[in-house]
Phi, psi and omega in degrees: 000152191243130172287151195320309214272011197257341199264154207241135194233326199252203188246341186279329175326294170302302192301331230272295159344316187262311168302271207282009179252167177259129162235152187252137205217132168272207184288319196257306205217121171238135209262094182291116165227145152229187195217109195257059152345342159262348184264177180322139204272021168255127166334138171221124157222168198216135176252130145255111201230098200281177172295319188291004138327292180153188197300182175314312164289325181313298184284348214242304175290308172312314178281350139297335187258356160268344186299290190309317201272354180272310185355291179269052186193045209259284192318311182319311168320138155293149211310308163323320180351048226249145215222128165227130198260087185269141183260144186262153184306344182268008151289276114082276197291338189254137192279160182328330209254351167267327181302308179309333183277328186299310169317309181316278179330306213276303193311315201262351168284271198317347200253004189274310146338302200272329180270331169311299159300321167329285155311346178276341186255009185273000000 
């Protein structure tokens, strides 16, 4: 379970991740990451998992099994971090252990992206 104090709630949070941030898009999943420097000093995320997913249960698992698979992939963020994590309609289809590699893969682009720019404005 990713505790509460890790999860991103409001909508400026999110749009603020997605507009001003970098992003990595799998198969499954595509990985919004910025770096909020005036925010919380922890990683924070957030899911989108819209209807072109699927029906309610569909969509309802798919945001558990992403929930569980970022949980322990926390540290990998920067401390600043705020990460919004969208699901593509072949998550429906793909079992834990493919959302997790895709998560993986989209987390370490995005957060190699996000030190890439960093450096360029340095």
């Amino acid at each position: 379970m990713l505790p509460a104090a890790h999860r991103l709630r409001r909508s400026v949070d999110f749009e603020r991740a997605v507009r001003r941030g970098v992003r990595a898009g799998r198969s499954t999943v595509v990985v919004h990451l910025s770096e909020d420097p005036e925010g919380a000093a922890q990683p924070q995320v957030g899911f989108v998992v819209s209807k072109a997913v699927g029906n309610a249960v569909h969509r309802n698992l798919v945001k558990r099994r992403l929930r569980a698979a970022t949980a322990s992939r926390l540290s990998v963020l920067p401390a600043h971090g705020r990460a919004v994590v969208r699901a593509l309609p072949g998550a429906a289809l793909a079992s834990f252990e493919e959302l997790s590699a895709d998560l993986d893969s989209g987390l370490l682009r995005a957060t190699r992206r996000l030190d890439e720019r960093a450096g360029e404005r340095r």
